[in-house]
Coordinates of N, CA and C and ligand atoms in Angstrom, one line a residue:
M14 N 88.5 25.9 2.5 CA 89.1 25.0 3.3 C 90.1 25.9 3.8
G15 N 90.6 27.0 3.3 CA 91.4 27.9 3.9 C 91.0 28.6 5.2
E16 N 89.8 28.9 4.7 CA 88.9 29.5 6.1 C 89.2 28.8 7.6
I17 N 88.2 27.7 6.8 CA 88.8 26.7 8.3 C 90.0 27.2 9.3
V18 N 90.9 26.3 8.3 CA 92.3 26.9 9.2 C 92.8 28.3 9.1
Y19 N 92.3 28.8 8.7 CA 92.2 30.6 8.8 C 91.8 30.8 10.7
W20 N 90.1 30.1 10.1 CA 89.5 30.8 12.2 C 90.5 29.7 13.0
T21 N 90.7 28.3 12.4 CA 91.6 28.1 13.8 C 93.0 28.4 14.5
I22 N 94.0 29.4 13.5 CA 94.9 29.3 13.9 C 94.4 30.8 14.3
I23 N 93.5 31.6 14.3 CA 92.7 32.4 14.7 C 92.4 32.4 16.5
R24 N 91.9 31.3 16.5 CA 90.7 30.8 17.8 C 92.0 30.1 18.7
T25 N 93.2 29.3 17.7 CA 94.4 29.0 18.8 C 95.5 30.4 19.5
A26 N 95.6 31.4 18.8 CA 96.1 32.3 19.3 C 95.4 32.9 20.2
V27 N 94.0 33.1 20.2 CA 93.2 33.6 21.1 C 93.3 32.8 23.2
V28 N 93.0 31.1 21.8 CA 92.7 30.5 23.4 C 94.1 30.3 24.0
L29 N 95.1 30.1 23.6 CA 95.9 29.6 24.4 C 96.9 30.9 25.3
P30 N 96.9 32.0 24.8 CA 97.4 33.2 25.5 C 96.3 33.1 26.7
L31 N 95.4 32.7 26.5 CA 94.2 33.0 27.6 C 94.4 31.7 28.6
L32 N 94.4 30.8 28.3 CA 94.6 29.9 29.1 C 96.1 29.6 30.0
W33 N 96.5 30.7 29.4 CA 98.3 30.6 29.6 C 98.2 31.5 31.2
L34 N 97.3 32.5 30.9 CA 97.1 33.4 31.8 C 96.0 33.1 33.1
T35 N 95.3 32.2 33.2 CA 94.8 31.5 34.2 C 95.3 30.4 34.7
R36 N 96.6 30.1 34.9 CA 97.4 29.0 35.3 C 97.9 29.5 36.7
D37 N 97.8 31.1 36.9 CA 98.3 31.1 38.0 C 96.8 31.4 39.0
Y38 N 95.4 31.3 38.5 CA 94.2 31.5 39.3 C 93.9 29.8 39.5
I39 N 93.7 29.0 38.9 CA 93.6 27.2 39.0 C 94.4 26.6 39.5
D40 N 94.3 25.7 40.4 CA 95.3 24.4 40.3 C 95.9 23.9 39.3
E41 N 97.2 23.0 39.9 CA 97.9 22.9 38.5 C 97.2 21.5 37.8
K42 N 96.5 21.0 38.9 CA 95.8 18.9 38.4 C 94.8 20.0 37.8
Y43 N 93.9 20.5 38.1 CA 92.8 21.0 37.0 C 92.5 21.5 35.8
W44 N 94.1 22.9 36.3 CA 94.3 23.3 35.1 C 94.8 22.4 34.0
W45 N 95.5 21.3 33.9 CA 95.0 20.8 32.6 C 94.2 20.2 32.1
I46 N 93.2 19.5 33.0 CA 92.0 19.4 32.8 C 91.5 20.5 31.7
F47 N 90.9 21.4 32.4 CA 90.2 22.1 32.3 C 91.0 23.2 30.6
S48 N 92.1 23.2 30.7 CA 93.4 23.5 29.3 C 93.0 22.2 28.1
L49 N 92.6 21.4 28.1 CA 91.8 19.8 27.7 C 90.8 20.2 26.9
L50 N 90.4 20.7 27.7 CA 88.8 20.7 27.8 C 88.1 22.3 26.8
C51 N 88.9 23.5 27.2 CA 88.6 24.6 26.5 C 89.4 24.2 25.4
I52 N 90.7 23.3 25.0 CA 91.4 23.2 23.2 C 89.9 22.3 22.7
T53 N 89.6 21.5 23.1 CA 88.8 20.5 22.5 C 86.9 21.9 22.1
L54 N 86.7 22.4 23.1 CA 85.9 22.8 22.7 C 85.7 24.2 21.8
F55 N 86.9 24.5 22.3 CA 86.9 26.4 21.6 C 88.1 25.9 20.3
I56 N 88.8 25.4 20.2 CA 90.0 24.8 18.9 C 89.6 23.5 17.6
I57 N 89.4 22.4 18.6 CA 89.2 21.3 18.3 C 87.7 21.1 17.1
Y58 N 86.6 20.8 18.0 CA 85.7 20.9 18.0 C 85.3 21.7 16.6
P59 N 85.0 23.5 16.8 CA 84.7 24.4 16.0 C 85.3 23.7 14.1
A60 N 86.9 23.2 14.8 CA 87.7 23.1 13.2 C 87.1 21.7 12.7
Y61 N 86.9 21.0 13.6 CA 85.9 19.5 13.0 C 84.6 19.8 12.3
F62 N 83.8 20.4 13.2 CA 82.4 20.8 12.8 C 82.6 21.8 11.4
S63 N 83.5 22.7 11.4 CA 83.3 23.4 10.2 C 84.1 22.2 8.5
Y64 N 84.5 21.0 9.2 CA 85.0 20.2 7.8 C 84.0 19.7 7.5
R65 N 83.2 19.3 8.9 CA 82.3 17.7 8.4 C 81.4 19.0 7.5
K66 N 81.1 20.4 7.6 CA 80.1 21.2 6.9 C 80.5 21.5 5.3
F67 N 81.9 22.2 5.6 CA 82.4 22.0 4.0 C 82.5 21.1 3.4
V68 N 82.7 19.9 3.9 CA 82.5 18.4 2.9 C 81.1 18.0 2.5
E69 N 80.4 18.2 3.3 CA 78.8 18.4 3.2 C 78.2 18.9 2.7
K70 N 78.5 20.1 1.8 CA 78.5 21.3 0.9 C 78.6 21.0 -0.3
N71 N 80.0 20.2 -0.2 CA 80.2 20.0 -1.7 C 80.2 18.7 -1.4
Q72 N 79.3 17.9 -1.5 CA 79.6 16.3 -1.6 C 78.8 16.5 -3.1
N73 N 78.5 17.3 -4.0 CA 78.0 17.1 -5.0 C 79.1 17.3 -5.6
V74 N 79.8 18.6 -5.6 CA 81.1 18.0 -6.5 C 82.0 17.7 -6.7
I75 N 82.1 16.9 -5.1 CA 83.4 15.9 -5.1 C 83.4 14.8 -5.7
S76 N 81.1 14.5 -5.9 CA 81.1 13.0 -6.3 C 80.7 13.3 -7.9
E77 N 79.7 14.3 -8.7 CA 79.2 14.0 -9.6 C 79.3 14.8 -10.9
T78 N 80.2 15.7 -10.5 CA 81.0 16.5 -11.3 C 81.9 16.0 -12.4
L79 N 82.0 17.1 -13.7 CA 83.4 16.6 -14.2 C 84.5 16.4 -14.1
C80 N 84.5 17.9 -13.2 CA 85.8 17.9 -12.3 C 86.7 17.1 -11.6
A81 N 85.6 15.8 -10.7 CA 85.6 15.0 -9.9 C 86.7 13.7 -10.5
S82 N 86.4 13.6 -11.8 CA 86.9 12.2 -12.9 C 88.3 13.2 -13.4
C83 N 88.8 14.3 -13.1 CA 90.2 15.3 -13.6 C 91.0 15.1 -12.8
K84 N 92.3 15.2 -13.4 CA 93.5 14.7 -12.9 C 94.3 16.1 -12.0
H85 N 93.6 17.5 -12.6 CA 93.6 18.9 -12.0 C 93.2 19.2 -10.8
F86 N 92.0 18.2 -10.0 CA 91.1 17.8 -9.4 C 91.5 18.0 -8.0
D87 N 91.4 18.7 -6.9 CA 92.4 18.5 -5.9 C 91.1 18.3 -4.8
Q88 N 89.9 17.4 -4.3 CA 88.8 17.3 -3.8 C 89.1 17.4 -2.2
S89 N 90.4 17.4 -1.9 CA 90.1 18.1 -0.1 C 90.2 19.7 0.0
A90 N 91.0 20.3 -1.0 CA 89.8 21.8 -1.5 C 88.9 22.5 -2.2
V91 N 88.7 21.2 -2.9 CA 87.5 21.1 -3.8 C 87.9 22.4 -4.8
L92 N 89.4 22.2 -5.1 CA 89.8 23.1 -6.1 C 90.9 22.8 -7.5
C93 N 90.5 23.0 -8.6 CA 90.9 22.7 -10.0 C 92.3 23.6 -9.6
M94 N 93.6 23.0 -9.4 CA 94.7 22.9 -9.0 C 95.0 24.1 -10.5
K95 N 95.0 23.6 -11.9 CA 95.1 24.4 -12.5 C 94.5 25.7 -13.4
Y96 N 93.7 26.3 -12.8 CA 92.7 27.0 -12.9 C 93.1 28.3 -11.6
D97 N 93.4 27.3 -10.5 CA 93.2 27.9 -8.8 C 92.2 28.4 -8.8
K98 N 90.8 27.7 -8.9 CA 89.3 27.8 -8.7 C 88.7 27.2 -8.6
H99 N 87.6 27.3 -7.5 CA 86.6 26.2 -7.0 C 85.6 25.9 -7.9
P100 N 85.5 24.9 -8.3 CA 84.3 24.5 -9.6 C 83.3 23.8 -8.4
T101 N 82.0 24.5 -8.8 CA 81.0 24.2 -8.7 C 80.2 23.2 -9.4
E102 N 78.6 22.8 -8.9 CA 78.0 22.1 -9.4 C 77.3 22.5 -11.0
N103 N 77.1 24.3 -11.1 CA 77.1 24.9 -11.6 C 78.2 26.0 -12.6
Y104 N 79.6 25.7 -12.2 CA 80.1 26.4 -12.8 C 82.0 25.3 -12.7
I105 N 82.3 25.1 -14.2 CA 83.5 24.1 -14.7 C 84.4 25.2 -14.7
P106 N 85.2 25.7 -14.6 CA 86.1 26.5 -14.8 C 87.2 26.4 -16.0
C107 N 87.2 25.5 -16.6 CA 87.5 25.1 -18.0 C 86.5 24.8 -19.1
E108 N 85.8 24.8 -18.3 CA 84.3 24.3 -19.4 C 84.9 23.3 -20.3
G109 N 85.7 22.4 -19.4 CA 85.6 20.7 -20.1 C 86.9 20.5 -21.1
T110 N 87.5 21.8 -21.4 CA 88.6 22.0 -22.3 C 89.9 21.1 -21.4
D111 N 89.9 21.3 -21.0 CA 91.4 20.8 -20.0 C 91.2 19.6 -18.9
W112 N 89.8 19.1 -19.1 CA 89.6 17.6 -18.7 C 90.6 16.6 -18.2
E113 N 91.3 16.1 -18.1 CA 92.5 15.1 -17.9 C 92.6 13.6 -17.4
P114 N 91.5 12.6 -17.5 CA 91.3 11.4 -16.7 C 92.7 11.3 -15.6
K115 N 92.3 10.9 -14.5 CA 92.8 10.6 -13.4 C 93.7 9.2 -13.4
Ligands
SF4_221 S1 91.2 20.9 -15.5 FE1 88.7 21.5 -16.2 S2 88.0 19.8 -15.5 FE2 89.9 20.0 -14.4 S3 89.6 20.1 -12.7 FE3 90.2 22.2 -13.8 S4 88.3 23.0 -14.2 FE4 87.8 20.7 -13.6

């Protein structure tokens, strides 16, 4: 999840200055449309697509592991907050010893 946020910030840091530089070359009424299109295509859509891919990849961990029912598990980041590690289908950081119900 942090990777998605990181790359979204990087893309934003690149796209916004480039859009600002194009202001002198594109008529203002078209520049706003062009800007919204670029922001959607290069910032919002890749972030949304990456998030969907992240959720799809971790669907089993979120719904079927021991961690999924533990109060220390953060579903949005697929992270054990107690151990600060990412559980997988085959890896439970505490091996079940610190599991607590939600
Ligand atoms: S404490 Fe154990 S069971 Fe709970 S989320 Fe962390 S690793 Fe999973």
